PDB file of C-alpha atoms (C1' of nucleotides) in Angstrom:
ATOM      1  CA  UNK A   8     -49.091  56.563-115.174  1.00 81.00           C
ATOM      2  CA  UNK A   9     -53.124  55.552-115.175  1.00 88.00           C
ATOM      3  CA  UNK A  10     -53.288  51.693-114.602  1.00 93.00           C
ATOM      4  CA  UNK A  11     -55.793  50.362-116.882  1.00 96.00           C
ATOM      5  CA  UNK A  12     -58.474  49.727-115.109  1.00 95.00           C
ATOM      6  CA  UNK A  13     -60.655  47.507-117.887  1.00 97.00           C
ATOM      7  CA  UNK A  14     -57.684  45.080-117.259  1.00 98.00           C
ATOM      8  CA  UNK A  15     -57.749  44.741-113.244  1.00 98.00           C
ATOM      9  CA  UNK A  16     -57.424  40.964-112.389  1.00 98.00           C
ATOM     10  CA  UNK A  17     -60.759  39.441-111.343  1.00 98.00           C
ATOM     11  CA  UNK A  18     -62.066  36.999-108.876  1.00 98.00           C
ATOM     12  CA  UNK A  19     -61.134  34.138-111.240  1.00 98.00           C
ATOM     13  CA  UNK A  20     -57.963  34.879-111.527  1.00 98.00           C
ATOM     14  CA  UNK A  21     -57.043  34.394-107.889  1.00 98.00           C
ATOM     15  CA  UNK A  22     -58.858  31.411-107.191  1.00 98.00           C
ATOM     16  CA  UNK A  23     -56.991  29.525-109.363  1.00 98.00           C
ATOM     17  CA  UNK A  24     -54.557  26.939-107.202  1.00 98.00           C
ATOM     18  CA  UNK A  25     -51.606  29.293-105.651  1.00 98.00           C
ATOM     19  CA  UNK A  26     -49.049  28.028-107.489  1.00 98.00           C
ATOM     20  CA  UNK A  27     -50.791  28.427-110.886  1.00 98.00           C
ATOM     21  CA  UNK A  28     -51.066  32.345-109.411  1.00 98.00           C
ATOM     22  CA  UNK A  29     -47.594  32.431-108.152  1.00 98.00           C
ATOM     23  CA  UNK A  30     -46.243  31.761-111.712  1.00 98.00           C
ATOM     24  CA  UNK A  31     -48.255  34.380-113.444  1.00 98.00           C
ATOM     25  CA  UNK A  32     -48.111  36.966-111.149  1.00 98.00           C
ATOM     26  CA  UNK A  33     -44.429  37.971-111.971  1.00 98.00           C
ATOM     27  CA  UNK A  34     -44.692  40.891-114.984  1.00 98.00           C
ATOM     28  CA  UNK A  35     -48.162  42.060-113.972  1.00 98.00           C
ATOM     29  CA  UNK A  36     -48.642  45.783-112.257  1.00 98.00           C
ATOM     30  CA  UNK A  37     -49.401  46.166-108.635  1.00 98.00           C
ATOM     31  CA  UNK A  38     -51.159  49.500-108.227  1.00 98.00           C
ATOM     32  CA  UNK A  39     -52.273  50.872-104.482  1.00 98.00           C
ATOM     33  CA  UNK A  40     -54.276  54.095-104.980  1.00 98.00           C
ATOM     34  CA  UNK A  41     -52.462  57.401-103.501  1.00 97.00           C
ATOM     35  CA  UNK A  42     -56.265  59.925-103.912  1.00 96.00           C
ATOM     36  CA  UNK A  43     -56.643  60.507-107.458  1.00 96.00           C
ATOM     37  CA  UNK A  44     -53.498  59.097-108.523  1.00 97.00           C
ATOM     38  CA  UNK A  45     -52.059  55.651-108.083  1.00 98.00           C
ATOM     39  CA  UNK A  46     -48.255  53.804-106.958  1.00 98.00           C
ATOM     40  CA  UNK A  47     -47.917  51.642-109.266  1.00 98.00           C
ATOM     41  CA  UNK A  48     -44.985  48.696-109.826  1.00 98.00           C
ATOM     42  CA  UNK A  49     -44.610  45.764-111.931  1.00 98.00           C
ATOM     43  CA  UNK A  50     -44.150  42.758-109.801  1.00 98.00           C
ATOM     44  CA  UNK A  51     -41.097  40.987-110.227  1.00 98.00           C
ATOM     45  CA  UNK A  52     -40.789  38.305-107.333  1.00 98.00           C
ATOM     46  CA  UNK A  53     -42.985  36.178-106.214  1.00 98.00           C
ATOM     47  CA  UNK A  54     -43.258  33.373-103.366  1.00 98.00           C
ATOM     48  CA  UNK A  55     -46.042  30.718-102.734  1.00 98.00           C
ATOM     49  CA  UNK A  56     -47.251  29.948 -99.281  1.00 98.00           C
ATOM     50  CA  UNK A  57     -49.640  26.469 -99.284  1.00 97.00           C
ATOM     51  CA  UNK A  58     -51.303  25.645 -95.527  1.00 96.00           C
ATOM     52  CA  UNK A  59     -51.828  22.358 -97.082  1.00 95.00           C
ATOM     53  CA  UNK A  60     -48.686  20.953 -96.437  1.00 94.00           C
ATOM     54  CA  UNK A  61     -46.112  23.575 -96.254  1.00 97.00           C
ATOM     55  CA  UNK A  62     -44.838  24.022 -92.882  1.00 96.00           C
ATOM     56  CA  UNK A  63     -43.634  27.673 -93.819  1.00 97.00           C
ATOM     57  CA  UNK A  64     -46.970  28.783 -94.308  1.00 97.00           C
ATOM     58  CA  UNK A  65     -48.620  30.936 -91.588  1.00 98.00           C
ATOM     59  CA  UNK A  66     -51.882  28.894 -91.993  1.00 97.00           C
ATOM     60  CA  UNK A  67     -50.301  25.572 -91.569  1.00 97.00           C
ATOM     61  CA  UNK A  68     -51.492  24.740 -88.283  1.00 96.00           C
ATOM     62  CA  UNK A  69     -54.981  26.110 -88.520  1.00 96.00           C
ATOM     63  CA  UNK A  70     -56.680  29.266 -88.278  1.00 96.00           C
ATOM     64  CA  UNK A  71     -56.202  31.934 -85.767  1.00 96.00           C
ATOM     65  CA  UNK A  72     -57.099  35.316 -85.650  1.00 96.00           C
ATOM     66  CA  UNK A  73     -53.602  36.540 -87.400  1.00 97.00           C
ATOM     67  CA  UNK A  74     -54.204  34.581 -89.944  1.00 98.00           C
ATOM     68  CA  UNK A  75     -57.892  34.192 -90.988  1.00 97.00           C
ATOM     69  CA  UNK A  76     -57.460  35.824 -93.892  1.00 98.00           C
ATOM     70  CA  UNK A  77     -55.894  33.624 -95.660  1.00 98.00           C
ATOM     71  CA  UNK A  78     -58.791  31.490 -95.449  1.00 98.00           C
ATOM     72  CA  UNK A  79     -60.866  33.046 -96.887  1.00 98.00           C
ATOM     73  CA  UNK A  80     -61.346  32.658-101.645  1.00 98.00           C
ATOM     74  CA  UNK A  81     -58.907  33.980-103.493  1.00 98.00           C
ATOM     75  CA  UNK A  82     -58.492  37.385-104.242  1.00 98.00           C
ATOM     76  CA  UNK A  83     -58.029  39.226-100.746  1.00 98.00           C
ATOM     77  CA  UNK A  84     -54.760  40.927 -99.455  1.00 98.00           C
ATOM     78  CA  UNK A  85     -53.441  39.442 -96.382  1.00 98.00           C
ATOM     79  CA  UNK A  86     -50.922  41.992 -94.491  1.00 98.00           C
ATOM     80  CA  UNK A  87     -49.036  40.964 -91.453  1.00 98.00           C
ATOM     81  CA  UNK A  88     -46.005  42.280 -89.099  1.00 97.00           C
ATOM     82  CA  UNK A  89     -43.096  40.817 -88.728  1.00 97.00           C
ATOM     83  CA  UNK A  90     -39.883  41.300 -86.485  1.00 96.00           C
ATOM     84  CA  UNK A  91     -41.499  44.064 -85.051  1.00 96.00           C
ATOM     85  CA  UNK A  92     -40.274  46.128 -87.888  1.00 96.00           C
ATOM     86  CA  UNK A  93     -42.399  45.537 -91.267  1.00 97.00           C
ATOM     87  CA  UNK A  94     -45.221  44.682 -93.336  1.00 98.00           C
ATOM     88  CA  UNK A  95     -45.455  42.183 -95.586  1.00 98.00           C
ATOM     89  CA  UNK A  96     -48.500  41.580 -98.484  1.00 98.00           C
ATOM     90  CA  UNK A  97     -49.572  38.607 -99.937  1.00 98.00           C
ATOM     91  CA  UNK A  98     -52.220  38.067-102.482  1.00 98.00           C
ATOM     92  CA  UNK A  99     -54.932  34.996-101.285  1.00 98.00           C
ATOM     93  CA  UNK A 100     -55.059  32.404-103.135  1.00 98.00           C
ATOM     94  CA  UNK A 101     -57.685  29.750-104.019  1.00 98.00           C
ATOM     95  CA  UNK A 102     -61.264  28.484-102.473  1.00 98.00           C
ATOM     96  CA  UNK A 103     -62.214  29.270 -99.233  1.00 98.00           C
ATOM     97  CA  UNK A 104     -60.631  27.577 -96.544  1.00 97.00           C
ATOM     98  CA  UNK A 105     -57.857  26.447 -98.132  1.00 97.00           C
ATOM     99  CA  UNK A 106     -54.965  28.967 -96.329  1.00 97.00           C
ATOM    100  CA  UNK A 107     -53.084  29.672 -99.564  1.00 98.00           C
ATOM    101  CA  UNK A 108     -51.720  33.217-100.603  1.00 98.00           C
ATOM    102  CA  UNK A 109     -48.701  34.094-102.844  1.00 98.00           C
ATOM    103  CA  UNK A 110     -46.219  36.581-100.700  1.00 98.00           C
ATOM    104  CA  UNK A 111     -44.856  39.922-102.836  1.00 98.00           C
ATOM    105  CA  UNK A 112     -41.442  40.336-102.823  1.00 98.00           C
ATOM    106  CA  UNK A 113     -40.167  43.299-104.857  1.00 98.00           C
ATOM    107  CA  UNK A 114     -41.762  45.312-107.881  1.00 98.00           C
ATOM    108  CA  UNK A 115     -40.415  47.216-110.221  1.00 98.00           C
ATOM    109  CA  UNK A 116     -41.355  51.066-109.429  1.00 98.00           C
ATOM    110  CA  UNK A 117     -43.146  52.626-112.292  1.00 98.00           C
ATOM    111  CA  UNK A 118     -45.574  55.899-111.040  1.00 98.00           C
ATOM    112  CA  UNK A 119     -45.168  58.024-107.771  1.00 98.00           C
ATOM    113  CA  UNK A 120     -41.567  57.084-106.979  1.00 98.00           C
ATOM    114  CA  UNK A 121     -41.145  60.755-105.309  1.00 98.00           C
ATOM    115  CA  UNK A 122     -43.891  59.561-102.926  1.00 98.00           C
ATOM    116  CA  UNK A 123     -42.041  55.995-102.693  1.00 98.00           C
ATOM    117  CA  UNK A 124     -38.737  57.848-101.969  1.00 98.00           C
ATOM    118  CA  UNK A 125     -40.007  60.296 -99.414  1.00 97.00           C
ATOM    119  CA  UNK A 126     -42.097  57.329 -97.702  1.00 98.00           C
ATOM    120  CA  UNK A 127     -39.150  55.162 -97.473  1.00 98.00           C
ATOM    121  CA  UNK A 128     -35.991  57.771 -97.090  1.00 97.00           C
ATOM    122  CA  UNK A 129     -37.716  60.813 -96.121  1.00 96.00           C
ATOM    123  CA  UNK A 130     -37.158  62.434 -99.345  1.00 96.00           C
ATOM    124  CA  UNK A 131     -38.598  62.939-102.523  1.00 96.00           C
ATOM    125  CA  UNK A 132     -35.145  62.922-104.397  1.00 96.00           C
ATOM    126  CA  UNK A 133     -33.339  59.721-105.003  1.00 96.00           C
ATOM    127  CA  UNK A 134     -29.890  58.818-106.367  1.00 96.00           C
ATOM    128  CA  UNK A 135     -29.910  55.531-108.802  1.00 95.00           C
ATOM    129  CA  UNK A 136     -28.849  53.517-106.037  1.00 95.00           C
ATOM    130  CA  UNK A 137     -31.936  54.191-103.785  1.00 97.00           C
ATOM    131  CA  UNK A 138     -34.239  53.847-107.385  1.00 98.00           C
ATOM    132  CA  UNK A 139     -32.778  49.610-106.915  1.00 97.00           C
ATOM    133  CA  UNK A 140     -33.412  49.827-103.239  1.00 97.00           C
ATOM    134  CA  UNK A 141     -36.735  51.382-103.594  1.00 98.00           C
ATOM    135  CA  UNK A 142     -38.845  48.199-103.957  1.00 98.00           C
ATOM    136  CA  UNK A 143     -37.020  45.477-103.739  1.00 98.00           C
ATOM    137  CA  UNK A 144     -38.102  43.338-100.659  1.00 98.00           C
ATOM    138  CA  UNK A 145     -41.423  42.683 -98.737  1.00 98.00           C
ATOM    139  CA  UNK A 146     -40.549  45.254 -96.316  1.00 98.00           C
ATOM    140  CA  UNK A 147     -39.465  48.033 -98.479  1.00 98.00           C
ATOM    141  CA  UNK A 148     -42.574  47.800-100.961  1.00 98.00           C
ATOM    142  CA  UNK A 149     -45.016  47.776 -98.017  1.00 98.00           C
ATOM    143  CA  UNK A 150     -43.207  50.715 -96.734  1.00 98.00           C
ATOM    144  CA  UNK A 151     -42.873  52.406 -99.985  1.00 98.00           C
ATOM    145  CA  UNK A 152     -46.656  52.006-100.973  1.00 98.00           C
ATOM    146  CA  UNK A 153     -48.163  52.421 -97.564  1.00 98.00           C
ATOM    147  CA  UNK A 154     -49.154  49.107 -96.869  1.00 98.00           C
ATOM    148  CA  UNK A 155     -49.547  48.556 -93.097  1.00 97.00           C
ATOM    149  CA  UNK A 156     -52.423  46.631 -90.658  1.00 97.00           C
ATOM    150  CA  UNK A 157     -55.639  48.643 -91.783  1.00 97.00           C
ATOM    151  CA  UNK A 158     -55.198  46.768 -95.583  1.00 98.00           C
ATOM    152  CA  UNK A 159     -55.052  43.469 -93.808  1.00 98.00           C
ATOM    153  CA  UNK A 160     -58.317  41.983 -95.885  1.00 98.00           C
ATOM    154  CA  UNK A 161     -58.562  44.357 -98.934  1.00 98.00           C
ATOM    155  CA  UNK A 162     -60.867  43.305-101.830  1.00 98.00           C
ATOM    156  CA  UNK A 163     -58.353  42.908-104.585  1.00 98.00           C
ATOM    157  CA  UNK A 164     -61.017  43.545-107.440  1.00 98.00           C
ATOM    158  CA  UNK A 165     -62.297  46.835-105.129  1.00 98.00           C
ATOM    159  CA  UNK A 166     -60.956  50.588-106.449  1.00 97.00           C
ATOM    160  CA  UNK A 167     -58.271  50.971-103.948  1.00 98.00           C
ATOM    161  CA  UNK A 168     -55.492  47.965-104.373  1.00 98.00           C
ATOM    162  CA  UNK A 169     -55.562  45.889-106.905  1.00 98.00           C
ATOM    163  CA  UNK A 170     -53.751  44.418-109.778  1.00 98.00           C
ATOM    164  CA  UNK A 171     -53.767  44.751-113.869  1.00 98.00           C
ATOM    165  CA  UNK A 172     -52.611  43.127-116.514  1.00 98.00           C
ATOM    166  CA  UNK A 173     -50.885  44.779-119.776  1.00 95.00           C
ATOM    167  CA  UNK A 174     -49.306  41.742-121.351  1.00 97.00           C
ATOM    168  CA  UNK A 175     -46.094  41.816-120.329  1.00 97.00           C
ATOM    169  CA  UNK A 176     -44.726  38.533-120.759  1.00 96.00           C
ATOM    170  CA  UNK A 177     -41.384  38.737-122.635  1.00 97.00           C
ATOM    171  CA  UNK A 178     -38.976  37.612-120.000  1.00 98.00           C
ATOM    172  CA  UNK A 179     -37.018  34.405-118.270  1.00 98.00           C
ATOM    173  CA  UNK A 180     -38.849  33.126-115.464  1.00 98.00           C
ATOM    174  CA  UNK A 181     -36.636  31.906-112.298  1.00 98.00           C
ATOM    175  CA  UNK A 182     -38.336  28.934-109.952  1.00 98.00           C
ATOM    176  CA  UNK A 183     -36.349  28.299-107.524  1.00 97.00           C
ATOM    177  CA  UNK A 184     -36.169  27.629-102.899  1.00 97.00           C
ATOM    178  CA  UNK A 185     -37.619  31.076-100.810  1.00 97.00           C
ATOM    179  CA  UNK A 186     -35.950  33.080 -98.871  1.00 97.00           C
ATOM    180  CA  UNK A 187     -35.829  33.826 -95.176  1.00 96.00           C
ATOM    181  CA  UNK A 188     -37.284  30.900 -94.203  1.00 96.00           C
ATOM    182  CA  UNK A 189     -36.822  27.519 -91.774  1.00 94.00           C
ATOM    183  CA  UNK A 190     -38.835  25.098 -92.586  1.00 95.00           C
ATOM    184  CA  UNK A 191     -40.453  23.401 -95.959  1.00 96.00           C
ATOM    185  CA  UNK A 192     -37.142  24.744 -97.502  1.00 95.00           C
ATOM    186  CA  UNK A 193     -36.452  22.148-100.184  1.00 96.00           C
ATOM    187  CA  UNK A 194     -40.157  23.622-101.796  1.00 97.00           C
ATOM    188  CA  UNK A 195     -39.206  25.445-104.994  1.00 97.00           C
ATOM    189  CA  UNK A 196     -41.854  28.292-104.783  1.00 98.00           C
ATOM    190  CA  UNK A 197     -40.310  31.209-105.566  1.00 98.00           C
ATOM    191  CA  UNK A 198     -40.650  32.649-108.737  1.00 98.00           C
ATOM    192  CA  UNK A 199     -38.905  35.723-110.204  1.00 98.00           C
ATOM    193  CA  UNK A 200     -38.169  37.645-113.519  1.00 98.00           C
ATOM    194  CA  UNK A 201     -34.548  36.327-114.536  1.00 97.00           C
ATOM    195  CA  UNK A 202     -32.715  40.156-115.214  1.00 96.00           C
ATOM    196  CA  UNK A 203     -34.735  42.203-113.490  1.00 98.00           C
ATOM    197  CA  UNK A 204     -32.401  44.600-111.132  1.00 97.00           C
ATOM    198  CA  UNK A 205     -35.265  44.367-109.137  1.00 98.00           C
ATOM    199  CA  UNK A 206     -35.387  41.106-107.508  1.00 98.00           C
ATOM    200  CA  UNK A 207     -34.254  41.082-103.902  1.00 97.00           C
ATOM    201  CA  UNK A 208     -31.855  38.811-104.004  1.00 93.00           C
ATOM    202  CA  UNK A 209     -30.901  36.477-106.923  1.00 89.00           C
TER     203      UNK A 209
ATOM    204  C1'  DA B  19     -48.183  35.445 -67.200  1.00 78.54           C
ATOM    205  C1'  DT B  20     -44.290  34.413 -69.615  1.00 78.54           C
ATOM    206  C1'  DC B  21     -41.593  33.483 -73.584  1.00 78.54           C
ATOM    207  C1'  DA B  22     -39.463  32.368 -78.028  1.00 78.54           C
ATOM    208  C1'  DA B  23     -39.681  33.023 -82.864  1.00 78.54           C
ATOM    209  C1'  DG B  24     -40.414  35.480 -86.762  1.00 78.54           C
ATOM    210  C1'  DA B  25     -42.256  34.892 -95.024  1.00 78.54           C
ATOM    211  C1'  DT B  26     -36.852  41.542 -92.786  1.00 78.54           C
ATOM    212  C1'  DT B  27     -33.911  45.381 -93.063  1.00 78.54           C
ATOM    213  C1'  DA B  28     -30.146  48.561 -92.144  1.00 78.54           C
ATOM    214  C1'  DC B  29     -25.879  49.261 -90.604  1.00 78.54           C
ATOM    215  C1'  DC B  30     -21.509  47.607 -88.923  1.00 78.54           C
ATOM    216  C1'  DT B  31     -16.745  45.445 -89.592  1.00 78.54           C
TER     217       DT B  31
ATOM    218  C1'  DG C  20     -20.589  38.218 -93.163  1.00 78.54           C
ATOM    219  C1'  DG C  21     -22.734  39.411 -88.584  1.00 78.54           C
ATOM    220  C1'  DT C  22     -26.260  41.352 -85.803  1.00 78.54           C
ATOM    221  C1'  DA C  23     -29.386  44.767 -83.476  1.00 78.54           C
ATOM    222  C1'  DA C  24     -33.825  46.658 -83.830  1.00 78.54           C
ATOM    223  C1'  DT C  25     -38.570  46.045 -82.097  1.00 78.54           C
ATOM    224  C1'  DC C  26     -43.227  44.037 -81.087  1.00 78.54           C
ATOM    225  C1'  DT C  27     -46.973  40.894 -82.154  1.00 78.54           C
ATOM    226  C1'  DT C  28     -48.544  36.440 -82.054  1.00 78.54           C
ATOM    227  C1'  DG C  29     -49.271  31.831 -80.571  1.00 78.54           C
ATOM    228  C1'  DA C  30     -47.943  28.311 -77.488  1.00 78.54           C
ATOM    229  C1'  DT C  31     -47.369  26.708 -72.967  1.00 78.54           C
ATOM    230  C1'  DA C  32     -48.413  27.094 -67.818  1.00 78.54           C
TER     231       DA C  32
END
DNA sequence: ATCAAGATTACCT
DNA sequence: GGTAATCTTGATA
């Protein structure tokens, strides 16, 4: 599958205020260029991340050097490491200096799953079960799509990640409290696609 | 210099 | 449902 590229999201649509981006993220496609093809997914969960006053957010207390990205306008990918284990990508949010990003939770695989397979089970071949457990959590889409440190501060409107639109908006949207977290927990800022089998958890 | 916590996952019972 | 894995960061001294 060719993403189409006359409909890759633009500087204005990320600087719009995070939650605003949060809630229309969920149905667009996530694409991460593999040489002269592409991974593509469409994203099905979502979680918002506000410095402002959400103690969960990385940028809550200030800027450091993990997190700088975050400050900067909307429209930049922000990768860190966590647990010592995995990457996780969020989409900046907003003006400058504000510390906002929307986390990615799971997509829905849709072009180069062999790759995703063999980059997350060290195989090309999947059964139906693995197809579920391809995508479907921070982690495992980093892992799947090759997402690690270096794309910590990708222009999202460059050639290389980025995301497109293609009018898919025919579905329940779920807002409800994040996952995996300690603190702002009562904030409903996570957003997914009501029966996708996609979703990380439900 | 030391240390605790972490926007998770896989594997165990 | 419980927990080990594994290491970077940011805070404190």
């Amino acid at each position: 599958m060719v993403p189409d590229l006359t409909r890759k999201l633009q500087r204005n649509f990320y600087t719009q205020p995070v939650l605003d981006v949060a809630k229309q993220l969920p149905g667009k496609i996530f694409v991460k260029r593999k040489g002269d093809s592409f991974y593509t997914g469409r994203i099905v969960e979502v979680e918002a991340y506000d410095g402002s006053y959400d103690e969960a957010a990385h940028t809550f207390n200030g800027k450091t050097k993990r997190n700088e990205v975050m400050f900067k306008e909307g429209g930049y990918l922000y990768v860190y490491f966590t647990y010592g284990v995995h990457y996780c990508c969020n989409v900046v949010t907003g003006k400058k200096n504000e510390g906002n990003a929307v986390l990615i939770r799971a997509i829905e695989p849709m072009s180069l799953l062999e790759d995703m397979s063999g980059n997350r089970f060290g195989t090309n071949n999947f059964s139906s079960k693995q197809l579920i457990n391809l995508t479907n959590g921070p982690g495992k889409l980093c892992k799947a799509l090759e997402i690690e440190r270096k794309h910590n501060g990708y222009n999202l409107t460059g050639d290389d990640i980025f995301i497109v639109d293609d009018d898919y908006t025919d579905f329940g949207l779920v807002e409800t409290t994040r996952i995996g977290i300690n603190k702002s927990v009562e904030l409903p800022w996570r957003f997914y696609i009501k029966d996708s089998k996609y979703v990380s958890k439900k």
